[in-house]
Coordinates of C-alpha atoms in Angstrom, one line a residue:
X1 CA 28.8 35.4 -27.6
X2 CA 28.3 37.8 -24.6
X3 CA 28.1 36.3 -21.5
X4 CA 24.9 37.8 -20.8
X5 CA 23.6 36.2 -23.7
X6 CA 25.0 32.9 -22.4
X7 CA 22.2 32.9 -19.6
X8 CA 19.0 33.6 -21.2
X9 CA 16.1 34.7 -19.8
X10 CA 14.4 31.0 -20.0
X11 CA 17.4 30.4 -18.3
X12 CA 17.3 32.6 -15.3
X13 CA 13.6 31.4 -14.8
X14 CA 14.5 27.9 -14.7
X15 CA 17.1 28.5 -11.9
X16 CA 14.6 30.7 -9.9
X17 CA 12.0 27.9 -10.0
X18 CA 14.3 25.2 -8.8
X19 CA 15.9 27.8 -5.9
X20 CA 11.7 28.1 -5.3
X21 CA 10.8 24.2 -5.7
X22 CA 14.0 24.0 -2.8
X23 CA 12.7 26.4 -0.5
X24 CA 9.0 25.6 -0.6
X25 CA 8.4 22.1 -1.6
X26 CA 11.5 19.7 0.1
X27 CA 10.8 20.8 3.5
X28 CA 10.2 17.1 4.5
X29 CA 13.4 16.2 2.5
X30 CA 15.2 19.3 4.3
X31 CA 14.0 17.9 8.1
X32 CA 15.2 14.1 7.1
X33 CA 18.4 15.2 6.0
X34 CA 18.7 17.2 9.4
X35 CA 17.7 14.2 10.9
X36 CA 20.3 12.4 9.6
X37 CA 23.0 15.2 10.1
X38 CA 22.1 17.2 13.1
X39 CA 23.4 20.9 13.0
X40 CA 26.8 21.5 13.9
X41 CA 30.1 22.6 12.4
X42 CA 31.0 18.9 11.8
X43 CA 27.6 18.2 9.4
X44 CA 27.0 22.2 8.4
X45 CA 29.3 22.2 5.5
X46 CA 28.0 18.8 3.8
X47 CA 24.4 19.2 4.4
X48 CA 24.4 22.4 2.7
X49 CA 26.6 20.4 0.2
X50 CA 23.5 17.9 -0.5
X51 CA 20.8 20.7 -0.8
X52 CA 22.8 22.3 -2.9
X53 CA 23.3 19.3 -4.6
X54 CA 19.5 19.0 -5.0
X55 CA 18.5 22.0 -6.2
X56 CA 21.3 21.8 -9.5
X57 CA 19.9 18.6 -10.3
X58 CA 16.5 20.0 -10.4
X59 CA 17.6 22.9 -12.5
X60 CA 19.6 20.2 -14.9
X61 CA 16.3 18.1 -15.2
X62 CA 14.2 21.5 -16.1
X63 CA 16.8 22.4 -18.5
X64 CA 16.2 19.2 -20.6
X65 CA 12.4 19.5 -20.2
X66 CA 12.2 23.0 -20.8
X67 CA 12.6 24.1 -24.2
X68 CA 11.0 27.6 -26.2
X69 CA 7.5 28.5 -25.9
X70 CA 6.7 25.5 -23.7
X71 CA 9.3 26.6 -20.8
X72 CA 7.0 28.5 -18.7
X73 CA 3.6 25.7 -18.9
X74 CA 6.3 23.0 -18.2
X75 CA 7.6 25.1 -15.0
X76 CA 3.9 26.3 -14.8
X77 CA 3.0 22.6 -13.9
X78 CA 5.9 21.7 -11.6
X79 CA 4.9 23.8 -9.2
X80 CA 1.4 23.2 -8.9
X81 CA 2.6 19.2 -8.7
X82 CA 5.3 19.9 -6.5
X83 CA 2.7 22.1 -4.1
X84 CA 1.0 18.9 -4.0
X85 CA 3.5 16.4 -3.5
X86 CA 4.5 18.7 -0.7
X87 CA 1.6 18.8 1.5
X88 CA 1.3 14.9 1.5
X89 CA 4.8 14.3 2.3
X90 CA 4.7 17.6 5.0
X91 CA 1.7 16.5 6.2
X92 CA 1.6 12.6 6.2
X93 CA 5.0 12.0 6.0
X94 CA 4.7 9.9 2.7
X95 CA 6.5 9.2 -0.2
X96 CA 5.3 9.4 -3.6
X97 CA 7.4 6.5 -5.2
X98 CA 6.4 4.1 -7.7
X99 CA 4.5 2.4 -5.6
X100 CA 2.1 5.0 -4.3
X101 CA 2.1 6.0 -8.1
X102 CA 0.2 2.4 -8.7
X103 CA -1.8 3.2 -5.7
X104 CA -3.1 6.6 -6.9
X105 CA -4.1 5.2 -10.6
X106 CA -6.0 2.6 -8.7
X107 CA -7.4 4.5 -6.1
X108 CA -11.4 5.5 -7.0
X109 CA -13.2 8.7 -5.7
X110 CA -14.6 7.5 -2.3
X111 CA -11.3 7.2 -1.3
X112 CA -9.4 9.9 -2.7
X113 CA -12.0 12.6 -1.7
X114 CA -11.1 11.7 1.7
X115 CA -7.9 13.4 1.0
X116 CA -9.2 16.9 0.2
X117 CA -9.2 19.8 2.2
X118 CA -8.8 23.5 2.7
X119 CA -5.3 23.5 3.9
X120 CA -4.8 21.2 1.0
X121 CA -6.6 23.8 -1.4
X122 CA -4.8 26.7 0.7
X123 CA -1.3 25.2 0.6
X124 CA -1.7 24.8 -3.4
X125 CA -2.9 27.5 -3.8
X126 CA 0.0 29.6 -2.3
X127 CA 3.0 27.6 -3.3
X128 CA 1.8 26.3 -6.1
X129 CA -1.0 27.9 -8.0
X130 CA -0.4 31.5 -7.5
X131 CA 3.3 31.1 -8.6
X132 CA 2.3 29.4 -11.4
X133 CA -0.3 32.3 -12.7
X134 CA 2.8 34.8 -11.8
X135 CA 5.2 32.7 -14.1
X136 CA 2.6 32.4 -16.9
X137 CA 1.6 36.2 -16.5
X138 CA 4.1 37.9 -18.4
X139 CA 5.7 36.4 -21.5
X140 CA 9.7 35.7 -21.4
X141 CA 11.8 36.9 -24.2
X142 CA 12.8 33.8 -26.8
X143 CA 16.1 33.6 -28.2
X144 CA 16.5 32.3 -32.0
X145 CA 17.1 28.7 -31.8
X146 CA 20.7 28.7 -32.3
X147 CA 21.4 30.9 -29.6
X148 CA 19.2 29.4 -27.0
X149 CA 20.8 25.9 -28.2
X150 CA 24.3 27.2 -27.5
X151 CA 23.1 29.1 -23.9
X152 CA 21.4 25.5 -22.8
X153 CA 24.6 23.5 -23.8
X154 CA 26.5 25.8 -21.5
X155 CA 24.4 26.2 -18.7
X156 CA 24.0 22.4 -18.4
X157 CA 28.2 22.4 -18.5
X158 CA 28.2 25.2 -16.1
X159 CA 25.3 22.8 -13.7
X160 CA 27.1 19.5 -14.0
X161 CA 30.4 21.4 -12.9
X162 CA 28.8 22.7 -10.2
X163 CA 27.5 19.5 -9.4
X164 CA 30.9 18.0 -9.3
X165 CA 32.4 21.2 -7.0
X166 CA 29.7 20.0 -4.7
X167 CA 30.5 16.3 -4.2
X168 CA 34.0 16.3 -4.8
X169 CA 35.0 17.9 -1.2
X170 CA 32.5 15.1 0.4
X171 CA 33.6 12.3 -1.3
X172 CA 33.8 10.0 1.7
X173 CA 30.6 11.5 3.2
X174 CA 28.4 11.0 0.2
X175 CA 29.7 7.9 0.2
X176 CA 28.4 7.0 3.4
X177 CA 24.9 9.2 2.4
X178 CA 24.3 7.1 -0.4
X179 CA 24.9 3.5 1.5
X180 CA 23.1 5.0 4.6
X181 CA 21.0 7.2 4.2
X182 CA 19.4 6.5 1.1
X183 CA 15.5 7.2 2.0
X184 CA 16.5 10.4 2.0
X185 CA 16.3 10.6 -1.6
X186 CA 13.1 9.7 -1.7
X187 CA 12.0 13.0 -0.2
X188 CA 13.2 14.9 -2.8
X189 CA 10.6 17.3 -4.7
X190 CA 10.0 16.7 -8.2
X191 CA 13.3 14.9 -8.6
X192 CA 12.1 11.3 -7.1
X193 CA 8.7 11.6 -8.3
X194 CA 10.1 12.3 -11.9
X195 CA 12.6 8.7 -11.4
X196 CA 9.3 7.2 -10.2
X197 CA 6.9 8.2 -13.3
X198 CA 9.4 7.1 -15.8
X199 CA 10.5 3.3 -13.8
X200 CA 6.9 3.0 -13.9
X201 CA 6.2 3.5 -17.7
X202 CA 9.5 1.3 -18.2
X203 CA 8.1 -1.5 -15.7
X204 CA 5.0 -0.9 -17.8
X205 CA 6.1 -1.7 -21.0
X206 CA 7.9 -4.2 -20.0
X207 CA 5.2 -6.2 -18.8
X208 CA 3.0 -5.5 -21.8
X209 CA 5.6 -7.3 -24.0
X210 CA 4.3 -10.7 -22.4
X211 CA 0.2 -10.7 -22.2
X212 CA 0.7 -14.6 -21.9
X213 CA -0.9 -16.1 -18.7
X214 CA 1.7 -18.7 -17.2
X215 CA 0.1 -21.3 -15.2
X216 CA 1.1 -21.7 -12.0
X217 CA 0.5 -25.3 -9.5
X218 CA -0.1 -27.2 -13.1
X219 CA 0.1 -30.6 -11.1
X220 CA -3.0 -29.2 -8.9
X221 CA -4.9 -32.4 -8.1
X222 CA -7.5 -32.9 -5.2
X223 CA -6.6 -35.5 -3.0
X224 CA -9.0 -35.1 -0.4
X225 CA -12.7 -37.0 0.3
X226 CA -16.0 -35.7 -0.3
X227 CA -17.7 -36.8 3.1
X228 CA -18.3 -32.6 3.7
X229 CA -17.4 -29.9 0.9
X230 CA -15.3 -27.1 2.1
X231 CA -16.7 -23.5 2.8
X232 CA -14.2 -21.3 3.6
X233 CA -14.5 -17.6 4.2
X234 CA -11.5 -15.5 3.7
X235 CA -11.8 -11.6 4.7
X236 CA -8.9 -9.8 3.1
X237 CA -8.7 -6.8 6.0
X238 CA -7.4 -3.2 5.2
X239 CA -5.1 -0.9 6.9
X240 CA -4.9 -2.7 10.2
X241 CA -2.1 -3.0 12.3
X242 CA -1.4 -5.8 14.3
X243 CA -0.4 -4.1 17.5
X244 CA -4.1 -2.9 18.0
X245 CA -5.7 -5.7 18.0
X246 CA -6.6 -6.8 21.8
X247 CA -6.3 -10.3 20.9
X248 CA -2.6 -9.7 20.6
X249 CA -2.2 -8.0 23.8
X250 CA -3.3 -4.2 23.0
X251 CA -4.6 -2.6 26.1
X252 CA -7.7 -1.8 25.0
X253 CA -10.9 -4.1 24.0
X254 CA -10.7 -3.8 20.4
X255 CA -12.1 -7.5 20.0
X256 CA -14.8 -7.9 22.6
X257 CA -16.4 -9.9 20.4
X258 CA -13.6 -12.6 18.8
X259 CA -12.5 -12.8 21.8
X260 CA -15.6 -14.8 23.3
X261 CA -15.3 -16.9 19.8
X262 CA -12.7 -20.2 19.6
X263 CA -10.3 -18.0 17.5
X264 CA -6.2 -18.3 17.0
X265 CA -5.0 -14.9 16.5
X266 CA -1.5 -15.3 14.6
X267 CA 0.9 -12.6 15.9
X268 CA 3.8 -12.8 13.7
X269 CA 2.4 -12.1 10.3
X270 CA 4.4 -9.6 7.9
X271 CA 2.7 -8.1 4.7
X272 CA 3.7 -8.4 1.4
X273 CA 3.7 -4.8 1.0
X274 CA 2.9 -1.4 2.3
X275 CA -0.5 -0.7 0.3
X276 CA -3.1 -2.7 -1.2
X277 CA -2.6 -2.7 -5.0
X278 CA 1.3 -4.2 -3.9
X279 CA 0.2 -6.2 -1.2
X280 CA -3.2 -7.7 -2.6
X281 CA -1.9 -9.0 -5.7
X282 CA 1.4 -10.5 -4.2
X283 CA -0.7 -12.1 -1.0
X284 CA -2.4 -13.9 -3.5
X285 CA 0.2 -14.8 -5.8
X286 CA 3.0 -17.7 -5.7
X287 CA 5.5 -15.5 -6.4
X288 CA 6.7 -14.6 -3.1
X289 CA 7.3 -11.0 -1.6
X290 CA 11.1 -11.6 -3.1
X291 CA 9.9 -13.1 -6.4
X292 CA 6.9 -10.2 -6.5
X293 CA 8.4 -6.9 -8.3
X294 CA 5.1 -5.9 -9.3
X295 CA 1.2 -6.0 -10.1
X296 CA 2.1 -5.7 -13.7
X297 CA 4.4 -9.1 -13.2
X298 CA 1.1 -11.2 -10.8
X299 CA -1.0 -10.3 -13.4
X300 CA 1.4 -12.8 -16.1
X301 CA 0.8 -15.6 -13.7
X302 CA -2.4 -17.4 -12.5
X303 CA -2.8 -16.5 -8.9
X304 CA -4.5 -19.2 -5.8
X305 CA -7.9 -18.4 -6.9
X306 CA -7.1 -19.3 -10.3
X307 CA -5.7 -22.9 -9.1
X308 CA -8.9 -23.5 -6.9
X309 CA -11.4 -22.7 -9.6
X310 CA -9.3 -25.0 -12.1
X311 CA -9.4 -27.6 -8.9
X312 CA -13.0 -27.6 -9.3
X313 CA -13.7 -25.0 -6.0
X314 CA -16.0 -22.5 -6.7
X315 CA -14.4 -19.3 -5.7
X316 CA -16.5 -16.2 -5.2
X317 CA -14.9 -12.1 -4.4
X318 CA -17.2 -10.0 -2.8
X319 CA -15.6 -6.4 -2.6
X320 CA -16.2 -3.3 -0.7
X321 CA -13.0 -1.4 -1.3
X322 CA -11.5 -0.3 -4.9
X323 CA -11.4 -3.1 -6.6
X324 CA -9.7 -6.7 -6.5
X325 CA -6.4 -5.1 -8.0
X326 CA -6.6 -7.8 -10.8
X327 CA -6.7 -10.7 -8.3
X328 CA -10.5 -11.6 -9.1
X329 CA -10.3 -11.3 -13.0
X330 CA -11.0 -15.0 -13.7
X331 CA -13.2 -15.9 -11.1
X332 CA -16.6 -14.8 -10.1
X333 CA -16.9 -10.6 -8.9
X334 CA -19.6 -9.2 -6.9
X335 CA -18.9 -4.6 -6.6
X336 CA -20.4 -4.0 -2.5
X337 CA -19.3 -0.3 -3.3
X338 CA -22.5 0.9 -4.1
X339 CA -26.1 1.2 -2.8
X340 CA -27.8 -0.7 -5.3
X341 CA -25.9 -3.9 -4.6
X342 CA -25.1 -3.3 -1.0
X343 CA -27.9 -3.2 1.3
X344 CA -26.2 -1.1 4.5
X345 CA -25.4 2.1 2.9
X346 CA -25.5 5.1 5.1
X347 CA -24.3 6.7 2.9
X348 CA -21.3 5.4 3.2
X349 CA -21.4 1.2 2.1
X350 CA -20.7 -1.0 5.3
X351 CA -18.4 -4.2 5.3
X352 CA -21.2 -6.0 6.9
X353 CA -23.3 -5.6 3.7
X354 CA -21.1 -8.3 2.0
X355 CA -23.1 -11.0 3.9
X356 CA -25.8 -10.4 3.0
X357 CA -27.1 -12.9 0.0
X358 CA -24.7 -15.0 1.2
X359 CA -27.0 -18.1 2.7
X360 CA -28.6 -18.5 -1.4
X361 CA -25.1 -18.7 -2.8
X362 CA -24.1 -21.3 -0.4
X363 CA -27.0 -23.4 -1.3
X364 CA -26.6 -22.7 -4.9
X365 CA -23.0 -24.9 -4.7
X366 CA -23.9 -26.8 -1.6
X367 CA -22.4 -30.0 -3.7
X368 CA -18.7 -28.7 -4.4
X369 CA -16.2 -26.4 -2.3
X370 CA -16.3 -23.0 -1.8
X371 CA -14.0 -19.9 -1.3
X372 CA -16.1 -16.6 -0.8
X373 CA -13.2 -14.0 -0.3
X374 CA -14.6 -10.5 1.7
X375 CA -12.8 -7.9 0.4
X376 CA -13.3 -4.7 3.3
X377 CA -13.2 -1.2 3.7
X378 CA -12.0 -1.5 6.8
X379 CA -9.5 0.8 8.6
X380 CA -8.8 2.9 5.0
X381 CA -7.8 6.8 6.0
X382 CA -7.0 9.2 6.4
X383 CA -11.4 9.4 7.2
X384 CA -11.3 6.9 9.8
X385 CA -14.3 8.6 11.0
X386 CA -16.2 7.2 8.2
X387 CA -15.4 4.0 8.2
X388 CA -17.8 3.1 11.4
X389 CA -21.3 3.8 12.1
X390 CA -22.3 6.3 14.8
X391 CA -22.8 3.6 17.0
X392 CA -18.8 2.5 17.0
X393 CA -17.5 5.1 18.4
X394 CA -17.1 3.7 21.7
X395 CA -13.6 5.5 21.8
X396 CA -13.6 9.7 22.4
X397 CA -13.3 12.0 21.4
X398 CA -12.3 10.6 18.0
X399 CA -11.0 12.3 14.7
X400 CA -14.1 13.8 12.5
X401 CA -11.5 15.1 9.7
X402 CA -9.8 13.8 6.9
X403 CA -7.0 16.4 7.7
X404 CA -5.3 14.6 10.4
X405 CA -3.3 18.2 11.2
X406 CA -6.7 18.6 12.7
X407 CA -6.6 16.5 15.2
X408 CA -4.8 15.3 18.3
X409 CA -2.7 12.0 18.8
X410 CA -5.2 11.1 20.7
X411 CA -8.0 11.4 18.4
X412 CA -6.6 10.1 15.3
X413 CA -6.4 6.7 17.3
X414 CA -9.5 7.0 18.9
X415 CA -11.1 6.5 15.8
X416 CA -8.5 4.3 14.2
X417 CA -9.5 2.2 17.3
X418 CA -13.5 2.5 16.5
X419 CA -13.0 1.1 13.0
X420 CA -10.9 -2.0 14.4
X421 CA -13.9 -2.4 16.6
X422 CA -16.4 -2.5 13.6
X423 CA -14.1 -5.1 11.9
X424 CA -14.1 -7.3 15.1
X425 CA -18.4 -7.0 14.9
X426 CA -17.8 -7.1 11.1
X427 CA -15.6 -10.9 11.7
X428 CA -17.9 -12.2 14.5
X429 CA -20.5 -11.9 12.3
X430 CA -18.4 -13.8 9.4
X431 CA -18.4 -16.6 12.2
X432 CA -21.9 -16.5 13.0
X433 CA -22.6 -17.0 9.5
X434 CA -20.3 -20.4 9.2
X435 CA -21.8 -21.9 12.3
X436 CA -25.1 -22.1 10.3
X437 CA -23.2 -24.7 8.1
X438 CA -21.0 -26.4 10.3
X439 CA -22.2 -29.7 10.4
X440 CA -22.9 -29.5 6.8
X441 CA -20.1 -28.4 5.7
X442 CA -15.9 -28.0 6.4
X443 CA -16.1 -24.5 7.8
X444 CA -13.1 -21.9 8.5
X445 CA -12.5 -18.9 8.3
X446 CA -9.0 -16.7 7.9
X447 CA -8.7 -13.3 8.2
X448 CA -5.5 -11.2 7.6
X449 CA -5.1 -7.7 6.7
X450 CA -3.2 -6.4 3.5
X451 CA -1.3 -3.9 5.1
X452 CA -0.7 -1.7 8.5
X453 CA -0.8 2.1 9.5
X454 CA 1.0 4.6 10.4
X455 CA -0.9 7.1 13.1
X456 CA 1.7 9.5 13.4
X457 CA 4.5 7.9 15.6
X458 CA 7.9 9.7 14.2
X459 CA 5.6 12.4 12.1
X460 CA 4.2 9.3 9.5
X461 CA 1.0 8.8 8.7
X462 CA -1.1 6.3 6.7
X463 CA 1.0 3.7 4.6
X464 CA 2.3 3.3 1.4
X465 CA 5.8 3.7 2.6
X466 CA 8.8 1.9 0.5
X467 CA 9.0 -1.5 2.2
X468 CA 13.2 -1.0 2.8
X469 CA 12.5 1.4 5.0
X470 CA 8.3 1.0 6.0
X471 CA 7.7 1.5 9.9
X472 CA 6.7 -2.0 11.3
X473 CA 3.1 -0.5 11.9
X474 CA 2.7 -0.7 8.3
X475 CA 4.1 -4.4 7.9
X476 CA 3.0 -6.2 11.1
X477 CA -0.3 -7.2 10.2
X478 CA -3.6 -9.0 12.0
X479 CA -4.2 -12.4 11.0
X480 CA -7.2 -14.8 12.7
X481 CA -8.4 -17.7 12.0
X482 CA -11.6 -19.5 13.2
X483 CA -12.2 -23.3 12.6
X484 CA -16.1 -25.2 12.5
X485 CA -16.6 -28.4 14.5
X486 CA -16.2 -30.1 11.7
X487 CA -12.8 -28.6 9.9
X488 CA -9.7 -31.2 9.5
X489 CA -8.0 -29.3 12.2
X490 CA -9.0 -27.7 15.8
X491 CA -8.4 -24.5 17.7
X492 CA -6.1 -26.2 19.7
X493 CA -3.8 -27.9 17.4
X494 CA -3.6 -24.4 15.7
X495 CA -2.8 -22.7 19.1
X496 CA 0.8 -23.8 18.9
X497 CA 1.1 -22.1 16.0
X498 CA 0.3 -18.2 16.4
X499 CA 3.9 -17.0 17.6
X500 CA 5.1 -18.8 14.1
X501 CA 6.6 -15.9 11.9
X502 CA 4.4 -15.9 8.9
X503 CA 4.1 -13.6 6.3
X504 CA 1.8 -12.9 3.1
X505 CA 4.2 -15.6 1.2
X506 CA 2.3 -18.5 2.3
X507 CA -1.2 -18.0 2.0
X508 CA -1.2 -19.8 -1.3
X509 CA -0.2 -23.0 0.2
X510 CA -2.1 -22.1 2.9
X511 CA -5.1 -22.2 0.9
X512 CA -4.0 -25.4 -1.2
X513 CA -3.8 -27.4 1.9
X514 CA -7.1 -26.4 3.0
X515 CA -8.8 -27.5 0.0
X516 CA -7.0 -30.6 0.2
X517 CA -5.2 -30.0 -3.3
X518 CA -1.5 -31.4 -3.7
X519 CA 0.8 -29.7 -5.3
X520 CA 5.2 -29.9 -5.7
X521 CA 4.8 -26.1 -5.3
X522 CA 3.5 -27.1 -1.6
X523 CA 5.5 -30.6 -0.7
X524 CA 7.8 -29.1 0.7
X525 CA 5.7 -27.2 3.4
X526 CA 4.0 -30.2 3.8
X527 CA 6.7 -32.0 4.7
X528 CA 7.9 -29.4 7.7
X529 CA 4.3 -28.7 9.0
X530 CA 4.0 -33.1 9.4
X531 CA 7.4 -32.8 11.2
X532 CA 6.2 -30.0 12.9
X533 CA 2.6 -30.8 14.3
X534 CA 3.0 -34.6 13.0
X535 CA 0.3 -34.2 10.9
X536 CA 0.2 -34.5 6.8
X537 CA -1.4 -31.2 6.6
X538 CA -1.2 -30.0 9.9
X539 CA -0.9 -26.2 8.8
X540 CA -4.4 -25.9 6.6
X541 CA -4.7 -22.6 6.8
X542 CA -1.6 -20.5 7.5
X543 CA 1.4 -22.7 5.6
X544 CA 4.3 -21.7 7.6
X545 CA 7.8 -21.4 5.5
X546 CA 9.9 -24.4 6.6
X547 CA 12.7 -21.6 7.4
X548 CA 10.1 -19.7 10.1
X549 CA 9.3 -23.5 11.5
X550 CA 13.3 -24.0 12.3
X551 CA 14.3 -21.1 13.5
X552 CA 11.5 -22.1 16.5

């Protein structure tokens, strides 16, 4: 066979596409590997190794996908999905793993319309669409099977040899890459996002193979009194960070008003993860950040709220954001997204709309103990402009785009700023609400935010970033609690407490020793927050890990 004949056209267009996908769509990969290897005679040689690298794998990958008269659609859609991975990870500096995967098939059309834009539309259109209707324009020439069988086979010998000439003179360095520098991969455009679509459909059906609940806290018994029923409100916050919350020392006023409450703002509090369908779930669940591998896995086991209900609380999720991410399935669901539930629309549906209603259901189970769990809108971008009314933006001038490449450092936290200060009116009115029931009733409430944000610093932006490697502004979260007059413990037994490192892990014992339930999951925790505060149950509300209590 001629070696012409040995690189077919189908051929040639797959290795122009991948020499494309390099040039226009791993520009973020391109910058991070620079990063990492500055320019200079020492790195030069290696980092052109690793793009190099890159861009055969990408051509390997296409030849296995690409095959006959479906070649050019297959390339086709590459490069509109690459265009669009691109701008996101260009322009917001994140990655598309399998996390963000869950996050996009969860996210609903409030909040991904935020995301649209001309440069997005202008960007796609140049790198990615108008390629694609060049590609698909004029047909390419189709060998007979056995001769475009033969061609691949040799091309992806030729590839993987090429591949090997490449790593073989680094041997040491990629050595060193791979141990050290490993986020780097992630960057990589369609290559990561590929490994991430198919260890999500593995995870997937993996976790469809056992659809049986597992209980979890089956010795749950209440061991409290009934003098005064507990009503407990916990807000589950989004996207705020805790380093811009004045209560824990951020210049600005963000709290004027929790700050003139009896609050204990908790400083030390990690997330379970970097976005909301990770962290929500795993917050919730007994599993543990280590234990939690993924919403697929929380949803086998009975979470908290399951163990309350089965205690005999009566457990209510009000929710203004997507959705409960499978948290509230067994317990009572009340949808704030929309203007015929939620009465502070304008248009867009206010946090503060989840109170309302509220005073009938509390009489309704005035004779057992309650959970209502807020679920917020919150700080949610990249339209932190929206997420306050007019009357919030006390900081200026403030963002008014959802393209953030719009605006100013200084404006895209201007108006992060203005949503924190709607959740401080949002929380003091949470408060407000309790103190109507205080002497009625065991009131508290606990506040802590899924996850944090990013607002540019080192070129990030919003969250969602792989937790090995997450900027703490995405994982140092805001967590407050506010106790009634009547609640086991006081403000100032819980003061003690609020430079304790905590994280999402213990809110389920947390919880359980609120409501007075005993438990072996919790005895242990028990036993350290006695030692600690010398109280049985000392830590109601934030269940410290005995290993954050020692290393005090």
């Amino acid at each position: 066979m001629k070696l012409a004949k040995l690189y077919t056209p189908q051929h040639r267009l797959i290795m122009l596409v991948a020499l494309f996908l390099m040039a226009t769509a791993n520009l973020s990969f391109l910058h991070r590997l620079l990063d990492d290897y500055p320019a200079g005679l020492q790195h030069i040689l290696f980092t052109g190794s690793v793009a190099a690298l890159f861009t055969l794998a990408t051509m390997w990958l296409l030849m296995l996908f690409c095959f006959g008269r479906g070649t050019r659609w297959v390339l086709a859609l590459v490069l509109v999905l690459a265009s669009v991975l691109a701008y996101f990870m260009d322009h917001y500096g994140v990655v598309v793993d399998q996390v963000m995967l869950v996050n996009l098939l969860q996210t609903d059309w409030r909040e991904a319309s935020d995301l649209y834009s001309l440069k997005l539309l202008t960007h796609v259109a140049i790198t990615g669409l108008l390629p694609a209707w060049l590609l698909l324009r004029k047909p390419v020439h189709i060998e007979r099977f056995k001769t475009e069988a033969i061609s691949r086979l040799f091309s992806l010998a030729t590839v993987s040899l090429l591949i090997l000439a490449c790593v073989l003179p680094f041997t040491a360095s990629y050595a060193s890459f791979a141990r050290e520098h490993k986020e780097v991969r992630y960057y990589v455009n369609p290559g990561y996002f590929a490994y991430s679509v198919i260890k999500l459909a593995s995870t997937s059906m993996e976790s469809a193979k056992s659809a049986t609940l597992t209980r979890t806290a089956s010795d749950a018994r209440h061991v409290g009194t009934h003098d005064k029923h507990e009503l407990i409100i916990m807000v589950v916050g989004e996207t705020a960070r805790a380093d811009h919350f004045a209560l824990n020392g951020y210049p600005r006023n963000t709290n004027p008003r929790l700050i003139k409450q009896q609050v204990v703002s908790l400083k030390r509090v990690s997330s379970c993860g970097t976005s909301t369908a990770i962290s929500v779930p795993c917050m919730f669940s007994a599993l543990s950040r280590a234990g939690f591998q993924s919403g697929e896995q929380a949803a086998r086991h009975e979470n908290v709220l399951d163990v309350l209900k089965r205690t005999g609380v009566d457990v209510l999720w009000r929710d203004n954001n997507s959705d409960s991410k499978g948290v509230a399935t067994r317990v009572k669901y009340e949808d704030f997204r929309h203007a015929n539930t939620n009465p502070v629309c304008d248009p867009e549906c206010r946090d503060i709309g989840m109170l309302a209603g509220l005073p009938a259901h509390i009489e309704q189970h005035q004779d057992q103990d309650m959970l209502i769990v807020l679920h917020q809108m919150g700080s949610h971008g990249p339209a932190y402009y929206k997420r306050y009314p007019a009357d919030f933006e006390q900081f200026k001038p403030a963002c008014q785009s959802s393209n953030l490449a719009d605006c100013s450092s200084e404006e895209i936290v201007n108006a992060y700023d203005n949503t924190l200060l709607y959740t401080d009116y949002f929380l003091a009115e949470v408060i407000d609400l309790l103190k109507q029931y205080d002497g009625r009733f065991e009131t508290a409430m606990l506040y802590v935010s899924d996850h944090g944000e990013s607002l540019g610093e080192h070129g990030v932006y919003l969250h969602g970033a792989p937790y090995l490697f997450a900027p703490t502004a995405q994982t140092h979260v805001p967590a407050v609690v506010w106790m009634g007059s009547s609640f086991d413990y006081s403000s100032s037994q819980f003061k003690p407490l609020e430079n304790i490192a905590l994280s999402h892990d213990d809110l389920t014992c947390s919880l359980l020793i609120g409501y007075e339930i005993d438990s072996s999951l919790c005895r242990d925790r028990l036993a350290v927050f006695s030692q600690y505060l010398n109280r049985y149950t000392a830590m109601a509300l934030t269940g410290t890990s005995s290993k954050a209590v020692q290393q005090q």
